[in-house]
Amino acid sequence: KQWYQRRVRGDSIPWLSSDSPSGTLVRHYVMVQDIMDQEFYTKQFVAKNKDDEVFRGTGKYSDILDLQQGYDVDWEDNQSLKRDTRLVYYCVPVPGRNCWTRPSHDVTAPSRDVTTSRDVTTTSR
């Protein structure tokens, strides 16, 4: 707990809400119901367009690659293409957790829980 408090330093990471932008690090209070099998993902890639302009990207925190229009990934280039594995957690709202049962440090959390059916977390191995 102390390690976590030193890293986060209070409310520096915002709570997940319906207006949180995509690709933003957020906090979310859930219960892990199941851990799925490992899945492969594209950790790093290089894409080129027809003019040989290079675009470097990552698929680390997303299920799909965020490619700019007109760019293609060379899936056979093993030097610039890096793959890795990650665990997928199936998360659900904490049962019986209401606004009046939340701890005092949690008062800045949204009043209703916003839960997706599939939360993806990357683990390093």
GROMACS .gro file of C-alpha atoms in nm:
model
  125
    1LYS     CA    1   0.000   0.000   0.000
    2GLN     CA    2   0.284   0.240   0.081
    3TRP     CA    3   0.454   0.170  -0.254
    4TYR     CA    4   0.128   0.248  -0.433
    5GLN     CA    5   0.074   0.571  -0.237
    6ARG     CA    6   0.426   0.691  -0.321
    7ARG     CA    7   0.372   0.622  -0.693
    8VAL     CA    8   0.024   0.770  -0.727
    9ARG     CA    9   0.059   1.067  -0.488
   10GLY     CA   10  -0.305   1.136  -0.411
   11ASP     CA   11  -0.546   1.219  -0.692
   12SER     CA   12  -0.297   1.252  -0.978
   13ILE     CA   13  -0.475   0.974  -1.172
   14PRO     CA   14  -0.839   1.065  -1.244
   15TRP     CA   15  -1.134   0.829  -1.198
   16LEU     CA   16  -1.295   0.670  -1.504
   17SER     CA   17  -1.604   0.856  -1.619
   18SER     CA   18  -1.818   0.865  -1.931
   19ASP     CA   19  -1.622   1.166  -2.062
   20SER     CA   20  -1.271   1.019  -2.009
   21PRO     CA   21  -1.077   1.048  -2.337
   22SER     CA   22  -0.962   0.729  -2.506
   23GLY     CA   23  -0.603   0.634  -2.431
   24THR     CA   24  -0.597   0.805  -2.090
   25LEU     CA   25  -0.470   0.640  -1.773
   26VAL     CA   26  -0.761   0.628  -1.525
   27ARG     CA   27  -0.855   0.463  -1.196
   28HIS     CA   28  -1.146   0.225  -1.181
   29TYR     CA   29  -1.274   0.042  -0.872
   30VAL     CA   30  -1.384  -0.308  -0.976
   31MET     CA   31  -1.366  -0.668  -0.870
   32VAL     CA   32  -1.177  -0.914  -1.092
   33GLN     CA   33  -1.418  -1.196  -1.167
   34ASP     CA   34  -1.204  -1.396  -1.409
   35ILE     CA   35  -0.860  -1.393  -1.568
   36MET     CA   36  -0.863  -1.512  -1.928
   37ASP     CA   37  -0.581  -1.686  -2.111
   38GLN     CA   38  -0.287  -1.483  -2.235
   39GLU     CA   39  -0.334  -1.308  -2.567
   40PHE     CA   40  -0.077  -1.187  -2.817
   41TYR     CA   41  -0.065  -0.821  -2.916
   42THR     CA   42   0.152  -0.590  -3.125
   43LYS     CA   43   0.376  -0.410  -2.877
   44GLN     CA   44   0.556  -0.194  -3.133
   45PHE     CA   45   0.522  -0.150  -3.508
   46VAL     CA   46   0.651   0.060  -3.795
   47ALA     CA   47   0.415   0.156  -4.075
   48LYS     CA   48   0.503   0.320  -4.409
   49ASN     CA   49   0.297   0.501  -4.667
   50LYS     CA   50   0.347   0.506  -5.045
   51ASP     CA   51   0.602   0.792  -5.012
   52ASP     CA   52   0.810   0.583  -4.765
   53GLU     CA   53   0.724   0.813  -4.473
   54VAL     CA   54   0.754   0.619  -4.147
   55PHE     CA   55   0.501   0.609  -3.863
   56ARG     CA   56   0.594   0.434  -3.536
   57GLY     CA   57   0.319   0.318  -3.304
   58THR     CA   58   0.215   0.077  -3.032
   59GLY     CA   59  -0.081  -0.148  -2.967
   60LYS     CA   60   0.005  -0.187  -2.601
   61TYR     CA   61  -0.310  -0.032  -2.450
   62SER     CA   62  -0.555  -0.102  -2.730
   63ASP     CA   63  -0.718  -0.394  -2.905
   64ILE     CA   64  -0.669  -0.236  -3.250
   65LEU     CA   65  -0.376  -0.052  -3.407
   66ASP     CA   66  -0.416   0.323  -3.442
   67LEU     CA   67  -0.283   0.366  -3.796
   68GLN     CA   68  -0.286   0.691  -3.985
   69GLN     CA   69  -0.471   0.678  -4.315
   70GLY     CA   70  -0.260   0.553  -4.606
   71TYR     CA   71  -0.006   0.370  -4.388
   72ASP     CA   72   0.051  -0.006  -4.395
   73VAL     CA   73   0.238  -0.230  -4.151
   74ASP     CA   74   0.496  -0.473  -4.288
   75TRP     CA   75   0.401  -0.781  -4.086
   76GLU     CA   76   0.709  -0.970  -4.209
   77ASP     CA   77   0.964  -0.715  -4.075
   78ASN     CA   78   1.079  -0.887  -3.755
   79GLN     CA   79   1.329  -0.613  -3.667
   80SER     CA   80   1.076  -0.330  -3.623
   81LEU     CA   81   0.772  -0.539  -3.533
   82LYS     CA   82   0.760  -0.650  -3.170
   83ARG     CA   83   0.495  -0.878  -3.025
   84ASP     CA   84   0.422  -0.960  -2.662
   85THR     CA   85   0.160  -1.126  -2.444
   86ARG     CA   86  -0.083  -0.980  -2.193
   87LEU     CA   87  -0.349  -1.105  -1.956
   88VAL     CA   88  -0.711  -1.008  -1.998
   89TYR     CA   89  -0.914  -0.948  -1.683
   90TYR     CA   90  -1.293  -0.974  -1.677
   91CYS     CA   91  -1.403  -0.711  -1.424
   92VAL     CA   92  -1.741  -0.642  -1.264
   93PRO     CA   93  -1.868  -0.374  -1.025
   94VAL     CA   94  -1.800  -0.455  -0.660
   95PRO     CA   95  -2.117  -0.615  -0.519
   96GLY     CA   96  -2.297  -0.404  -0.259
   97ARG     CA   97  -2.076  -0.099  -0.316
   98ASN     CA   98  -2.287   0.214  -0.287
   99CYS     CA   99  -2.189   0.578  -0.242
  100TRP     CA  100  -2.239   0.554   0.136
  101THR     CA  101  -2.017   0.244   0.167
  102ARG     CA  102  -1.713   0.396  -0.004
  103PRO     CA  103  -1.405   0.473   0.206
  104SER     CA  104  -1.323   0.837   0.275
  105HIS     CA  105  -1.027   0.839   0.030
  106ASP     CA  106  -1.270   0.743  -0.245
  107VAL     CA  107  -1.502   1.045  -0.222
  108THR     CA  108  -1.375   1.193  -0.550
  109ALA     CA  109  -1.489   0.887  -0.744
  110PRO     CA  110  -1.790   0.922  -0.973
  111SER     CA  111  -2.123   0.858  -0.806
  112ARG     CA  112  -2.204   0.570  -1.038
  113ASP     CA  113  -1.977   0.290  -1.152
  114VAL     CA  114  -1.886   0.282  -1.521
  115THR     CA  115  -1.787  -0.072  -1.613
  116THR     CA  116  -1.689  -0.220  -1.944
  117SER     CA  117  -1.738  -0.586  -2.012
  118ARG     CA  118  -1.368  -0.630  -2.085
  119ASP     CA  119  -1.083  -0.443  -1.919
  120VAL     CA  120  -0.737  -0.510  -2.062
  121THR     CA  121  -0.427  -0.493  -1.844
  122THR     CA  122  -0.074  -0.551  -1.964
  123THR     CA  123   0.169  -0.746  -1.751
  124SER     CA  124   0.543  -0.757  -1.811
  125ARG     CA  125   0.708  -1.093  -1.801
   0.00000   0.00000   0.00000
